[in-house]
Structures are given as C-alpha cells and as structure tokens.
Amino acid sequence: MTALLLLPLLVPFALPALSRRALDRLAPGAALWVITSSAVALAGCSLAALGAFFLAGLLRLPYFAALGELVQPLHTAPDRFVLPLAALSAGGLAGCAWTLARSVLRQIRAFRAARTEAGRRPAAGDLCVVDSPCPDAYALPGRPHRIVVTTGMLRSLDGLEREALFAHERAHNTGGHHFFLAAAELAAYCHPALRRVRDVVRLAVERAADEAAARAVGDRRLTARAIARAALAGQGGVAERPVFVSGAASGPVPQRVEALLAPRRRRAGGWVAVVLVACAAVSCVASATGVVDFHHRVEVAQGEAER
C-alpha cells in the first residue's frame, strides 16, 4: 500500500518538463487541454494519497482505532514509516487547505470588484471602456462576458491593433480560458511541483488566444505587433485582478510574439500527449489501488473481512 501511494506523490515532479515540451510540440489549444487535465488528475491523486497516509497513521492511535471500531491492529507499513508519513501528510493537507481557502477568498473579492467596476461603465456589446490613464485590457468572465479596456490602452494602439487586441480577449471568453486558469491554480495548491505547471497553463492560454486572434484578423504580424505594443504600454503596472482573468499582456510576451512571427511548422508531438496521459493514468491507478487496499486492511482490522 505504501509504495503504491508514494507513486502519486512522485509522478507530478515529471509534469513541468513534460508540459513545457507539450506546449512546444502541440497546438496551443490541444496542449492546454492535455496539460490542464493531467495537472488536475495528478493533484487529485496526490490528495487521495495524502489522505490515506494520514488516516493510516491516525488509526494507529488507540483513541482513533477505537472510534474506527478496530478489533485488531491495522496492518500497513511499520510505525517508523507510517507515523512520519502521517505527520507530513497532515501538515501538507492542512497547509493546502489554509492557502487554498485564503486564495479562493482573495480571488472572489477581486472578481466581485472587477465585475462591479465593469458594471458601472456603459458597454458597447461586450466591450467595456474604463477611463484610466493606466494601459490595461483583459477578458472578464461572468454573465455576460466582458472585454474591459482602459482609455490608456486604447490611446496606445492604432485601429487595426485594437481589433487584434479585442479578438484576443474575445478568444479568452469564448474559449472558457478562465476555467483552465482556475483549475491550474487549484492544482498548484495540491502539490508543489504543479506550481510550475500553472505558469505553463497560463502561457498556453495566451498562445491559444493569440492564434485565435491571428485567425480572426487574418494577419499574424499585426497580432504580434498589437500584443507587443500592449505589453510595452502596460509595463507601468496594471490593477489587481483574479488569477483566472486573462489579459493580452500576460505571460512571456517575447516568446508569444516569436511564436506568431515564426513560420508555422507541424511537429510530431503526439508522443508528449501520450506520456502526459500515461502519467495521469499511472497516478490514478496507483492511488485508486492503494486506497482500495487501505480500505480492505481497515475492514480486516474491524473483523469484517478475511485477510
């Protein structure tokens, strides 16, 4: 059981390098789906493993063994392994719950403030213009979706560049990119290795929106120029907003511009997707098998099942 449940805690360390390779090899939209799904699966499996280790240690204590109606000792690994793992798991779960709760509350407050600010402004379709000298533009999810842009950003771009910028932000809303960003943010709190994957997901979101904007305006060079100028204009700082809200100037802009200007080449990247899915599958099978084995051992200790 112990060896099986250690696997879901180790596999996520391979995901950052694999996710970067997937973004280089796959189309941005496909990479976004594969990377985010793998991160969420690995996060869930790591939580399940931590929970099983914590319960295994807890049931070694007489008081909790009595509460669990154990009539004989729980047979897992020796105490010198189980108890330290249980203590570490308890600390990991508590830290995850605390930081996640703080982040969720902070993001909810920031989202409500952004929606309130957008609701005060007159909208032209999905476009909401905020009178501010600070150049900024972002896609605001909700009902209805909004593209929020400041007057400072509008003054920084010409007419065609504005159209490319709006197409980029609309791609975020129509593609539901806020769901991917929120999922990556939640996964990052479940395992330390997945924090680096969060940055890859953010870049994949921006790359997917870049490609959609380039198709919408029919000019990759124009889209690259609009993104570069928007990023340069916004260097003075932008208002605080939720992490799941995407903006055209987010992420490593030079890398995004280079991808738009580089000749489009097909790369054989299917193997990266297969490896990512395989990692998620191995982690899921290991955690599920470990949890089932732990449950069976508990039933044996309760006298409800045969060894």
PDB file of C-alpha atoms in Angstrom:
ATOM      1  CA  MET A   1       0.000   0.000   0.000  1.00  0.00           C
ATOM      2  CA  THR A   2       2.748   2.457   0.987  1.00  0.00           C
ATOM      3  CA  ALA A   3       4.680   2.022  -2.252  1.00  0.00           C
ATOM      4  CA  LEU A   4       1.532   2.473  -4.339  1.00  0.00           C
ATOM      5  CA  LEU A   5       0.528   5.644  -2.524  1.00  0.00           C
ATOM      6  CA  LEU A   6       4.018   7.131  -2.827  1.00  0.00           C
ATOM      7  CA  LEU A   7       3.775   6.982  -6.616  1.00  0.00           C
ATOM      8  CA  PRO A   8       1.080   9.702  -6.942  1.00  0.00           C
ATOM      9  CA  LEU A   9       3.303  11.978  -4.844  1.00  0.00           C
ATOM     10  CA  LEU A  10       6.338  11.445  -7.085  1.00  0.00           C
ATOM     11  CA  VAL A  11       4.836  11.456 -10.594  1.00  0.00           C
ATOM     12  CA  PRO A  12       3.897  15.192 -10.539  1.00  0.00           C
ATOM     13  CA  PHE A  13       7.593  16.134 -10.458  1.00  0.00           C
ATOM     14  CA  ALA A  14       7.838  14.987 -14.085  1.00  0.00           C
ATOM     15  CA  LEU A  15       4.949  17.180 -15.228  1.00  0.00           C
ATOM     16  CA  PRO A  16       6.653  20.616 -15.512  1.00  0.00           C
ATOM     17  CA  ALA A  17       9.225  19.431 -18.062  1.00  0.00           C
ATOM     18  CA  LEU A  18       6.653  17.371 -19.963  1.00  0.00           C
ATOM     19  CA  SER A  19       4.163  20.236 -20.041  1.00  0.00           C
ATOM     20  CA  ARG A  20       6.732  22.649 -21.475  1.00  0.00           C
ATOM     21  CA  ARG A  21       7.594  20.093 -24.144  1.00  0.00           C
ATOM     22  CA  ALA A  22       3.906  19.589 -24.917  1.00  0.00           C
ATOM     23  CA  LEU A  23       3.386  23.316 -25.431  1.00  0.00           C
ATOM     24  CA  ASP A  24       6.351  23.396 -27.817  1.00  0.00           C
ATOM     25  CA  ARG A  25       5.181  20.365 -29.782  1.00  0.00           C
ATOM     26  CA  LEU A  26       1.381  20.572 -29.801  1.00  0.00           C
ATOM     27  CA  ALA A  27      -1.070  23.174 -30.995  1.00  0.00           C
ATOM     28  CA  PRO A  28      -1.735  25.594 -28.103  1.00  0.00           C
ATOM     29  CA  GLY A  29      -5.385  24.550 -27.743  1.00  0.00           C
ATOM     30  CA  ALA A  30      -4.572  20.852 -27.624  1.00  0.00           C
ATOM     31  CA  ALA A  31      -1.662  21.439 -25.243  1.00  0.00           C
ATOM     32  CA  LEU A  32      -3.941  23.444 -22.962  1.00  0.00           C
ATOM     33  CA  TRP A  33      -6.425  20.593 -22.629  1.00  0.00           C
ATOM     34  CA  VAL A  34      -3.812  17.871 -22.117  1.00  0.00           C
ATOM     35  CA  ILE A  35      -1.662  19.803 -19.630  1.00  0.00           C
ATOM     36  CA  THR A  36      -4.558  21.081 -17.521  1.00  0.00           C
ATOM     37  CA  SER A  37      -6.333  17.720 -17.419  1.00  0.00           C
ATOM     38  CA  SER A  38      -3.124  15.958 -16.395  1.00  0.00           C
ATOM     39  CA  ALA A  39      -2.404  18.533 -13.681  1.00  0.00           C
ATOM     40  CA  VAL A  40      -5.911  18.225 -12.215  1.00  0.00           C
ATOM     41  CA  ALA A  41      -5.745  14.416 -12.249  1.00  0.00           C
ATOM     42  CA  LEU A  42      -2.335  14.361 -10.581  1.00  0.00           C
ATOM     43  CA  ALA A  43      -3.469  16.903  -7.982  1.00  0.00           C
ATOM     44  CA  GLY A  44      -6.487  14.787  -7.070  1.00  0.00           C
ATOM     45  CA  CYS A  45      -4.386  11.627  -6.839  1.00  0.00           C
ATOM     46  CA  SER A  46      -1.812  13.303  -4.602  1.00  0.00           C
ATOM     47  CA  LEU A  47      -4.574  14.478  -2.248  1.00  0.00           C
ATOM     48  CA  ALA A  48      -6.005  10.966  -2.123  1.00  0.00           C
ATOM     49  CA  ALA A  49      -2.582   9.555  -1.259  1.00  0.00           C
ATOM     50  CA  LEU A  50      -2.016  12.138   1.467  1.00  0.00           C
ATOM     51  CA  GLY A  51      -5.446  11.403   2.907  1.00  0.00           C
ATOM     52  CA  ALA A  52      -4.765   7.664   3.011  1.00  0.00           C
ATOM     53  CA  PHE A  53      -1.394   8.169   4.724  1.00  0.00           C
ATOM     54  CA  PHE A  54      -2.985  10.488   7.271  1.00  0.00           C
ATOM     55  CA  LEU A  55      -5.770   8.033   8.088  1.00  0.00           C
ATOM     56  CA  ALA A  56      -3.313   5.136   8.305  1.00  0.00           C
ATOM     57  CA  GLY A  57      -1.325   6.999  10.934  1.00  0.00           C
ATOM     58  CA  LEU A  58      -4.435   8.195  12.732  1.00  0.00           C
ATOM     59  CA  LEU A  59      -5.798   4.677  13.089  1.00  0.00           C
ATOM     60  CA  ARG A  60      -2.568   3.598  14.770  1.00  0.00           C
ATOM     61  CA  LEU A  61      -3.517   5.740  17.772  1.00  0.00           C
ATOM     62  CA  PRO A  62      -5.649   3.858  20.342  1.00  0.00           C
ATOM     63  CA  TYR A  63      -8.346   6.528  20.620  1.00  0.00           C
ATOM     64  CA  PHE A  64      -8.958   6.744  16.874  1.00  0.00           C
ATOM     65  CA  ALA A  65      -8.619   2.976  16.491  1.00  0.00           C
ATOM     66  CA  ALA A  66     -11.477   2.632  18.975  1.00  0.00           C
ATOM     67  CA  LEU A  67     -13.523   5.210  17.073  1.00  0.00           C
ATOM     68  CA  GLY A  68     -12.873   3.235  13.903  1.00  0.00           C
ATOM     69  CA  GLU A  69     -14.060   0.070  15.657  1.00  0.00           C
ATOM     70  CA  LEU A  70     -10.772  -1.740  15.004  1.00  0.00           C
ATOM     71  CA  VAL A  71     -10.663  -5.005  16.916  1.00  0.00           C
ATOM     72  CA  GLN A  72      -7.108  -5.844  15.858  1.00  0.00           C
ATOM     73  CA  PRO A  73      -4.052  -3.838  14.749  1.00  0.00           C
ATOM     74  CA  LEU A  74      -4.125  -2.196  11.344  1.00  0.00           C
ATOM     75  CA  HIS A  75      -1.504  -3.949   9.228  1.00  0.00           C
ATOM     76  CA  THR A  76       0.283  -1.493   6.945  1.00  0.00           C
ATOM     77  CA  ALA A  77       3.937  -0.455   6.923  1.00  0.00           C
ATOM     78  CA  PRO A  78       5.911  -0.362  10.215  1.00  0.00           C
ATOM     79  CA  ASP A  79       5.254   2.558  12.566  1.00  0.00           C
ATOM     80  CA  ARG A  80       8.669   4.092  11.826  1.00  0.00           C
ATOM     81  CA  PHE A  81       7.418   4.727   8.280  1.00  0.00           C
ATOM     82  CA  VAL A  82       3.693   5.227   8.781  1.00  0.00           C
ATOM     83  CA  LEU A  83       3.768   7.759  11.613  1.00  0.00           C
ATOM     84  CA  PRO A  84       6.229  10.217   9.988  1.00  0.00           C
ATOM     85  CA  LEU A  85       4.332   9.931   6.699  1.00  0.00           C
ATOM     86  CA  ALA A  86       1.071  10.571   8.520  1.00  0.00           C
ATOM     87  CA  ALA A  87       2.504  13.637  10.232  1.00  0.00           C
ATOM     88  CA  LEU A  88       3.852  15.013   6.962  1.00  0.00           C
ATOM     89  CA  SER A  89       0.560  14.264   5.231  1.00  0.00           C
ATOM     90  CA  ALA A  90      -1.403  16.048   7.948  1.00  0.00           C
ATOM     91  CA  GLY A  91       0.834  19.088   7.592  1.00  0.00           C
ATOM     92  CA  GLY A  92       0.544  19.002   3.812  1.00  0.00           C
ATOM     93  CA  LEU A  93      -3.242  18.722   3.856  1.00  0.00           C
ATOM     94  CA  ALA A  94      -3.603  21.478   6.449  1.00  0.00           C
ATOM     95  CA  GLY A  95      -1.275  23.796   4.539  1.00  0.00           C
ATOM     96  CA  CYS A  96      -3.089  23.083   1.297  1.00  0.00           C
ATOM     97  CA  ALA A  97      -6.484  23.767   2.851  1.00  0.00           C
ATOM     98  CA  TRP A  98      -5.335  27.000   4.502  1.00  0.00           C
ATOM     99  CA  THR A  99      -3.594  28.517   1.473  1.00  0.00           C
ATOM    100  CA  LEU A 100      -6.363  27.385  -0.855  1.00  0.00           C
ATOM    101  CA  ALA A 101      -9.074  28.932   1.320  1.00  0.00           C
ATOM    102  CA  ARG A 102      -7.170  32.226   1.527  1.00  0.00           C
ATOM    103  CA  SER A 103      -6.615  32.264  -2.226  1.00  0.00           C
ATOM    104  CA  VAL A 104     -10.245  31.479  -3.027  1.00  0.00           C
ATOM    105  CA  LEU A 105     -11.495  34.270  -0.773  1.00  0.00           C
ATOM    106  CA  ARG A 106      -8.998  36.710  -2.253  1.00  0.00           C
ATOM    107  CA  GLN A 107      -9.927  35.763  -5.821  1.00  0.00           C
ATOM    108  CA  ILE A 108     -13.653  36.058  -5.085  1.00  0.00           C
ATOM    109  CA  ARG A 109     -13.163  39.555  -3.682  1.00  0.00           C
ATOM    110  CA  ALA A 110     -11.051  40.608  -6.674  1.00  0.00           C
ATOM    111  CA  PHE A 111     -13.570  39.154  -9.129  1.00  0.00           C
ATOM    112  CA  ARG A 112     -16.505  40.898  -7.464  1.00  0.00           C
ATOM    113  CA  ALA A 113     -14.605  44.188  -7.508  1.00  0.00           C
ATOM    114  CA  ALA A 114     -13.807  43.770 -11.208  1.00  0.00           C
ATOM    115  CA  ARG A 115     -17.425  42.911 -12.061  1.00  0.00           C
ATOM    116  CA  THR A 116     -18.681  45.858 -10.030  1.00  0.00           C
ATOM    117  CA  GLU A 117     -16.271  48.226 -11.776  1.00  0.00           C
ATOM    118  CA  ALA A 118     -17.310  46.918 -15.189  1.00  0.00           C
ATOM    119  CA  GLY A 119     -20.995  47.157 -14.255  1.00  0.00           C
ATOM    120  CA  ARG A 120     -20.656  50.867 -13.565  1.00  0.00           C
ATOM    121  CA  ARG A 121     -19.457  51.583 -17.100  1.00  0.00           C
ATOM    122  CA  PRO A 122     -21.594  51.731 -20.244  1.00  0.00           C
ATOM    123  CA  ALA A 123     -20.907  48.773 -22.521  1.00  0.00           C
ATOM    124  CA  ALA A 124     -20.915  48.600 -26.295  1.00  0.00           C
ATOM    125  CA  GLY A 125     -21.768  44.966 -26.885  1.00  0.00           C
ATOM    126  CA  ASP A 126     -19.217  43.020 -24.873  1.00  0.00           C
ATOM    127  CA  LEU A 127     -16.764  45.937 -24.737  1.00  0.00           C
ATOM    128  CA  CYS A 128     -16.446  47.981 -21.556  1.00  0.00           C
ATOM    129  CA  VAL A 129     -14.179  51.044 -21.592  1.00  0.00           C
ATOM    130  CA  VAL A 130     -12.750  52.266 -18.281  1.00  0.00           C
ATOM    131  CA  ASP A 131     -11.489  55.828 -18.085  1.00  0.00           C
ATOM    132  CA  SER A 132      -7.969  55.325 -16.765  1.00  0.00           C
ATOM    133  CA  PRO A 133      -4.526  56.503 -17.917  1.00  0.00           C
ATOM    134  CA  CYS A 134      -3.090  53.091 -16.964  1.00  0.00           C
ATOM    135  CA  PRO A 135      -2.985  50.934 -20.143  1.00  0.00           C
ATOM    136  CA  ASP A 136      -4.750  47.647 -19.455  1.00  0.00           C
ATOM    137  CA  ALA A 137      -7.054  45.171 -21.176  1.00  0.00           C
ATOM    138  CA  TYR A 138      -8.458  41.859 -20.002  1.00  0.00           C
ATOM    139  CA  ALA A 139     -11.254  39.356 -20.531  1.00  0.00           C
ATOM    140  CA  LEU A 140     -13.734  39.307 -17.661  1.00  0.00           C
ATOM    141  CA  PRO A 141     -15.824  36.119 -17.357  1.00  0.00           C
ATOM    142  CA  GLY A 142     -19.340  36.091 -15.979  1.00  0.00           C
ATOM    143  CA  ARG A 143     -22.833  36.767 -17.252  1.00  0.00           C
ATOM    144  CA  PRO A 144     -22.447  38.454 -19.605  1.00  0.00           C
ATOM    145  CA  HIS A 145     -18.780  38.192 -20.582  1.00  0.00           C
ATOM    146  CA  ARG A 146     -16.975  41.486 -20.822  1.00  0.00           C
ATOM    147  CA  ILE A 147     -13.849  42.784 -22.510  1.00  0.00           C
ATOM    148  CA  VAL A 148     -12.504  45.503 -20.257  1.00  0.00           C
ATOM    149  CA  VAL A 149     -10.088  48.014 -21.769  1.00  0.00           C
ATOM    150  CA  THR A 150      -8.819  51.303 -20.398  1.00  0.00           C
ATOM    151  CA  THR A 151      -8.632  54.555 -22.322  1.00  0.00           C
ATOM    152  CA  GLY A 152      -4.888  54.476 -21.735  1.00  0.00           C
ATOM    153  CA  MET A 153      -4.645  51.197 -23.671  1.00  0.00           C
ATOM    154  CA  LEU A 154      -6.863  52.479 -26.481  1.00  0.00           C
ATOM    155  CA  ARG A 155      -4.594  55.508 -26.921  1.00  0.00           C
ATOM    156  CA  SER A 156      -1.551  53.226 -27.105  1.00  0.00           C
ATOM    157  CA  LEU A 157      -2.795  51.267 -30.141  1.00  0.00           C
ATOM    158  CA  ASP A 158      -3.992  52.143 -33.622  1.00  0.00           C
ATOM    159  CA  GLY A 159      -7.316  50.977 -35.047  1.00  0.00           C
ATOM    160  CA  LEU A 160      -6.123  47.662 -36.507  1.00  0.00           C
ATOM    161  CA  GLU A 161      -4.141  46.824 -33.387  1.00  0.00           C
ATOM    162  CA  ARG A 162      -7.220  47.453 -31.278  1.00  0.00           C
ATOM    163  CA  GLU A 163      -9.177  44.959 -33.360  1.00  0.00           C
ATOM    164  CA  ALA A 164      -6.440  42.357 -32.838  1.00  0.00           C
ATOM    165  CA  LEU A 165      -6.469  43.094 -29.114  1.00  0.00           C
ATOM    166  CA  PHE A 166     -10.259  42.722 -28.892  1.00  0.00           C
ATOM    167  CA  ALA A 167     -10.093  39.470 -30.869  1.00  0.00           C
ATOM    168  CA  HIS A 168      -7.514  38.150 -28.410  1.00  0.00           C
ATOM    169  CA  GLU A 169      -9.692  38.980 -25.407  1.00  0.00           C
ATOM    170  CA  ARG A 170     -12.821  37.553 -27.045  1.00  0.00           C
ATOM    171  CA  ALA A 171     -10.932  34.320 -27.641  1.00  0.00           C
ATOM    172  CA  HIS A 172     -10.338  34.070 -23.889  1.00  0.00           C
ATOM    173  CA  ASN A 173     -14.037  34.378 -23.144  1.00  0.00           C
ATOM    174  CA  THR A 174     -15.315  32.140 -25.938  1.00  0.00           C
ATOM    175  CA  GLY A 175     -12.666  29.519 -25.161  1.00  0.00           C
ATOM    176  CA  GLY A 176     -13.548  29.438 -21.446  1.00  0.00           C
ATOM    177  CA  HIS A 177      -9.904  30.011 -20.587  1.00  0.00           C
ATOM    178  CA  HIS A 178     -10.802  31.157 -17.087  1.00  0.00           C
ATOM    179  CA  PHE A 179     -11.779  27.567 -16.263  1.00  0.00           C
ATOM    180  CA  PHE A 180      -8.333  26.292 -17.265  1.00  0.00           C
ATOM    181  CA  LEU A 181      -6.586  29.009 -15.248  1.00  0.00           C
ATOM    182  CA  ALA A 182      -8.752  28.333 -12.188  1.00  0.00           C
ATOM    183  CA  ALA A 183      -8.122  24.577 -12.442  1.00  0.00           C
ATOM    184  CA  ALA A 184      -4.361  25.099 -12.741  1.00  0.00           C
ATOM    185  CA  GLU A 185      -4.439  27.468  -9.764  1.00  0.00           C
ATOM    186  CA  LEU A 186      -6.285  24.909  -7.620  1.00  0.00           C
ATOM    187  CA  ALA A 187      -3.922  22.119  -8.693  1.00  0.00           C
ATOM    188  CA  ALA A 188      -0.912  24.255  -7.774  1.00  0.00           C
ATOM    189  CA  TYR A 189      -2.047  24.269  -4.137  1.00  0.00           C
ATOM    190  CA  CYS A 190      -2.273  20.474  -4.031  1.00  0.00           C
ATOM    191  CA  HIS A 191       1.331  19.661  -4.956  1.00  0.00           C
ATOM    192  CA  PRO A 192       4.443  21.893  -5.053  1.00  0.00           C
ATOM    193  CA  ALA A 193       5.600  20.554  -8.431  1.00  0.00           C
ATOM    194  CA  LEU A 194       2.349  21.696 -10.042  1.00  0.00           C
ATOM    195  CA  ARG A 195       3.104  25.347  -9.267  1.00  0.00           C
ATOM    196  CA  ARG A 196       5.445  25.443 -12.259  1.00  0.00           C
ATOM    197  CA  VAL A 197       2.775  23.832 -14.419  1.00  0.00           C
ATOM    198  CA  ARG A 198       0.477  26.742 -13.565  1.00  0.00           C
ATOM    199  CA  ASP A 199       2.803  29.086 -15.484  1.00  0.00           C
ATOM    200  CA  VAL A 200       2.802  26.752 -18.492  1.00  0.00           C
ATOM    201  CA  VAL A 201      -1.001  26.675 -18.479  1.00  0.00           C
ATOM    202  CA  ARG A 202      -1.097  30.483 -18.408  1.00  0.00           C
ATOM    203  CA  LEU A 203       1.262  30.622 -21.377  1.00  0.00           C
ATOM    204  CA  ALA A 204      -0.818  28.007 -23.221  1.00  0.00           C
ATOM    205  CA  VAL A 205      -3.946  30.102 -22.613  1.00  0.00           C
ATOM    206  CA  GLU A 206      -2.284  33.185 -24.064  1.00  0.00           C
ATOM    207  CA  ARG A 207      -0.854  31.262 -27.022  1.00  0.00           C
ATOM    208  CA  ALA A 208      -4.276  29.802 -27.806  1.00  0.00           C
ATOM    209  CA  ALA A 209      -5.838  33.271 -27.709  1.00  0.00           C
ATOM    210  CA  ASP A 210      -3.007  34.643 -29.869  1.00  0.00           C
ATOM    211  CA  GLU A 211      -3.684  32.035 -32.540  1.00  0.00           C
ATOM    212  CA  ALA A 212      -7.418  32.684 -32.419  1.00  0.00           C
ATOM    213  CA  ALA A 213      -6.855  36.435 -32.763  1.00  0.00           C
ATOM    214  CA  ALA A 214      -4.496  35.913 -35.699  1.00  0.00           C
ATOM    215  CA  ARG A 215      -7.143  33.820 -37.466  1.00  0.00           C
ATOM    216  CA  ALA A 216      -9.840  36.402 -36.699  1.00  0.00           C
ATOM    217  CA  VAL A 217      -7.919  39.382 -38.126  1.00  0.00           C
ATOM    218  CA  GLY A 218      -6.154  37.337 -40.796  1.00  0.00           C
ATOM    219  CA  ASP A 219      -2.722  38.789 -40.008  1.00  0.00           C
ATOM    220  CA  ARG A 220      -0.230  37.131 -37.665  1.00  0.00           C
ATOM    221  CA  ARG A 221       2.228  40.021 -37.884  1.00  0.00           C
ATOM    222  CA  LEU A 222      -0.464  42.534 -36.912  1.00  0.00           C
ATOM    223  CA  THR A 223      -1.467  40.367 -33.943  1.00  0.00           C
ATOM    224  CA  ALA A 224       2.147  40.093 -32.812  1.00  0.00           C
ATOM    225  CA  ARG A 225       2.589  43.858 -33.085  1.00  0.00           C
ATOM    226  CA  ALA A 226      -0.598  44.535 -31.123  1.00  0.00           C
ATOM    227  CA  ILE A 227       0.451  42.187 -28.320  1.00  0.00           C
ATOM    228  CA  ALA A 228       3.956  43.645 -28.150  1.00  0.00           C
ATOM    229  CA  ARG A 229       2.706  47.243 -28.046  1.00  0.00           C
ATOM    230  CA  ALA A 230       0.046  46.397 -25.459  1.00  0.00           C
ATOM    231  CA  ALA A 231       2.706  44.755 -23.278  1.00  0.00           C
ATOM    232  CA  LEU A 232       5.061  47.718 -23.598  1.00  0.00           C
ATOM    233  CA  ALA A 233       2.246  50.128 -22.766  1.00  0.00           C
ATOM    234  CA  GLY A 234       1.248  48.127 -19.705  1.00  0.00           C
ATOM    235  CA  GLN A 235       4.720  47.934 -18.198  1.00  0.00           C
ATOM    236  CA  GLY A 236       3.829  50.633 -15.698  1.00  0.00           C
ATOM    237  CA  GLY A 237       1.632  48.141 -13.839  1.00  0.00           C
ATOM    238  CA  VAL A 238      -1.977  47.013 -14.007  1.00  0.00           C
ATOM    239  CA  ALA A 239      -4.760  46.853 -11.479  1.00  0.00           C
ATOM    240  CA  GLU A 240      -5.020  43.749  -9.319  1.00  0.00           C
ATOM    241  CA  ARG A 241      -7.393  41.189 -10.755  1.00  0.00           C
ATOM    242  CA  PRO A 242      -8.172  37.477 -10.228  1.00  0.00           C
ATOM    243  CA  VAL A 243      -5.595  34.975 -11.436  1.00  0.00           C
ATOM    244  CA  PHE A 244      -8.176  33.363 -13.720  1.00  0.00           C
ATOM    245  CA  VAL A 245      -8.725  36.633 -15.609  1.00  0.00           C
ATOM    246  CA  SER A 246      -6.595  36.755 -18.764  1.00  0.00           C
ATOM    247  CA  GLY A 247      -5.033  39.808 -20.357  1.00  0.00           C
ATOM    248  CA  ALA A 248      -3.280  40.332 -23.684  1.00  0.00           C
ATOM    249  CA  ALA A 249      -0.089  41.484 -21.963  1.00  0.00           C
ATOM    250  CA  SER A 250       0.110  38.415 -19.672  1.00  0.00           C
ATOM    251  CA  GLY A 251       2.798  35.788 -19.763  1.00  0.00           C
ATOM    252  CA  PRO A 252       6.196  35.882 -21.501  1.00  0.00           C
ATOM    253  CA  VAL A 253       5.307  38.262 -24.335  1.00  0.00           C
ATOM    254  CA  PRO A 254       8.590  37.866 -26.313  1.00  0.00           C
ATOM    255  CA  GLN A 255       8.001  34.124 -26.550  1.00  0.00           C
ATOM    256  CA  ARG A 256       4.420  34.670 -27.723  1.00  0.00           C
ATOM    257  CA  VAL A 257       5.478  37.214 -30.338  1.00  0.00           C
ATOM    258  CA  GLU A 258       8.198  34.895 -31.590  1.00  0.00           C
ATOM    259  CA  ALA A 259       5.672  32.063 -31.951  1.00  0.00           C
ATOM    260  CA  LEU A 260       3.379  34.291 -34.013  1.00  0.00           C
ATOM    261  CA  LEU A 261       6.156  35.508 -36.302  1.00  0.00           C
ATOM    262  CA  ALA A 262       7.895  32.147 -36.748  1.00  0.00           C
ATOM    263  CA  PRO A 263       6.993  30.027 -39.785  1.00  0.00           C
ATOM    264  CA  ARG A 264       4.226  27.608 -38.909  1.00  0.00           C
ATOM    265  CA  ARG A 265       5.603  24.071 -38.854  1.00  0.00           C
ATOM    266  CA  ARG A 266       3.962  20.804 -37.984  1.00  0.00           C
ATOM    267  CA  ARG A 267       5.784  18.936 -35.271  1.00  0.00           C
ATOM    268  CA  ALA A 268       5.301  15.367 -34.179  1.00  0.00           C
ATOM    269  CA  GLY A 269       4.116  15.954 -30.647  1.00  0.00           C
ATOM    270  CA  GLY A 270       1.621  13.172 -30.165  1.00  0.00           C
ATOM    271  CA  TRP A 271       4.077  11.223 -28.054  1.00  0.00           C
ATOM    272  CA  VAL A 272       4.197  14.021 -25.477  1.00  0.00           C
ATOM    273  CA  ALA A 273       0.422  13.904 -25.086  1.00  0.00           C
ATOM    274  CA  VAL A 274       0.586  10.121 -24.721  1.00  0.00           C
ATOM    275  CA  VAL A 275       3.246  10.408 -21.994  1.00  0.00           C
ATOM    276  CA  LEU A 276       1.225  13.032 -20.115  1.00  0.00           C
ATOM    277  CA  VAL A 277      -1.919  10.913 -20.263  1.00  0.00           C
ATOM    278  CA  ALA A 278       0.097   7.853 -19.221  1.00  0.00           C
ATOM    279  CA  CYS A 279       1.492   9.716 -16.186  1.00  0.00           C
ATOM    280  CA  ALA A 280      -2.008  10.718 -15.147  1.00  0.00           C
ATOM    281  CA  ALA A 281      -3.295   7.184 -15.709  1.00  0.00           C
ATOM    282  CA  VAL A 282      -0.473   5.582 -13.717  1.00  0.00           C
ATOM    283  CA  SER A 283      -1.044   8.005 -10.855  1.00  0.00           C
ATOM    284  CA  CYS A 284      -4.802   7.387 -10.872  1.00  0.00           C
ATOM    285  CA  VAL A 285      -4.408   3.609 -10.932  1.00  0.00           C
ATOM    286  CA  ALA A 286      -1.790   3.676  -8.176  1.00  0.00           C
ATOM    287  CA  SER A 287      -3.823   5.948  -5.907  1.00  0.00           C
ATOM    288  CA  ALA A 288      -7.058   4.039  -6.518  1.00  0.00           C
ATOM    289  CA  THR A 289      -5.387   0.674  -5.896  1.00  0.00           C
ATOM    290  CA  GLY A 290      -3.653   1.997  -2.786  1.00  0.00           C
ATOM    291  CA  VAL A 291      -6.867   3.457  -1.363  1.00  0.00           C
ATOM    292  CA  VAL A 292      -8.804   0.255  -2.077  1.00  0.00           C
ATOM    293  CA  ASP A 293      -6.049  -1.805  -0.423  1.00  0.00           C
ATOM    294  CA  PHE A 294      -6.091   0.520   2.594  1.00  0.00           C
ATOM    295  CA  HIS A 295      -9.871   0.192   2.858  1.00  0.00           C
ATOM    296  CA  HIS A 296      -9.568  -3.590   2.752  1.00  0.00           C
ATOM    297  CA  ARG A 297      -6.958  -3.529   5.538  1.00  0.00           C
ATOM    298  CA  VAL A 298      -9.296  -1.402   7.647  1.00  0.00           C
ATOM    299  CA  GLU A 299     -12.089  -3.916   7.106  1.00  0.00           C
ATOM    300  CA  VAL A 300      -9.733  -6.717   8.151  1.00  0.00           C
ATOM    301  CA  ALA A 301      -8.801  -4.795  11.300  1.00  0.00           C
ATOM    302  CA  GLN A 302     -12.501  -4.331  12.014  1.00  0.00           C
ATOM    303  CA  GLY A 303     -13.034  -8.066  11.664  1.00  0.00           C
ATOM    304  CA  GLU A 304     -15.405  -7.554   8.720  1.00  0.00           C
ATOM    305  CA  ALA A 305     -13.235  -9.213   6.068  1.00  0.00           C
ATOM    306  CA  GLU A 306     -10.832 -12.078   5.793  1.00  0.00           C
ATOM    307  CA  ARG A 307      -7.167 -11.488   5.140  1.00  0.00           C
TER     308      ARG A 307
END
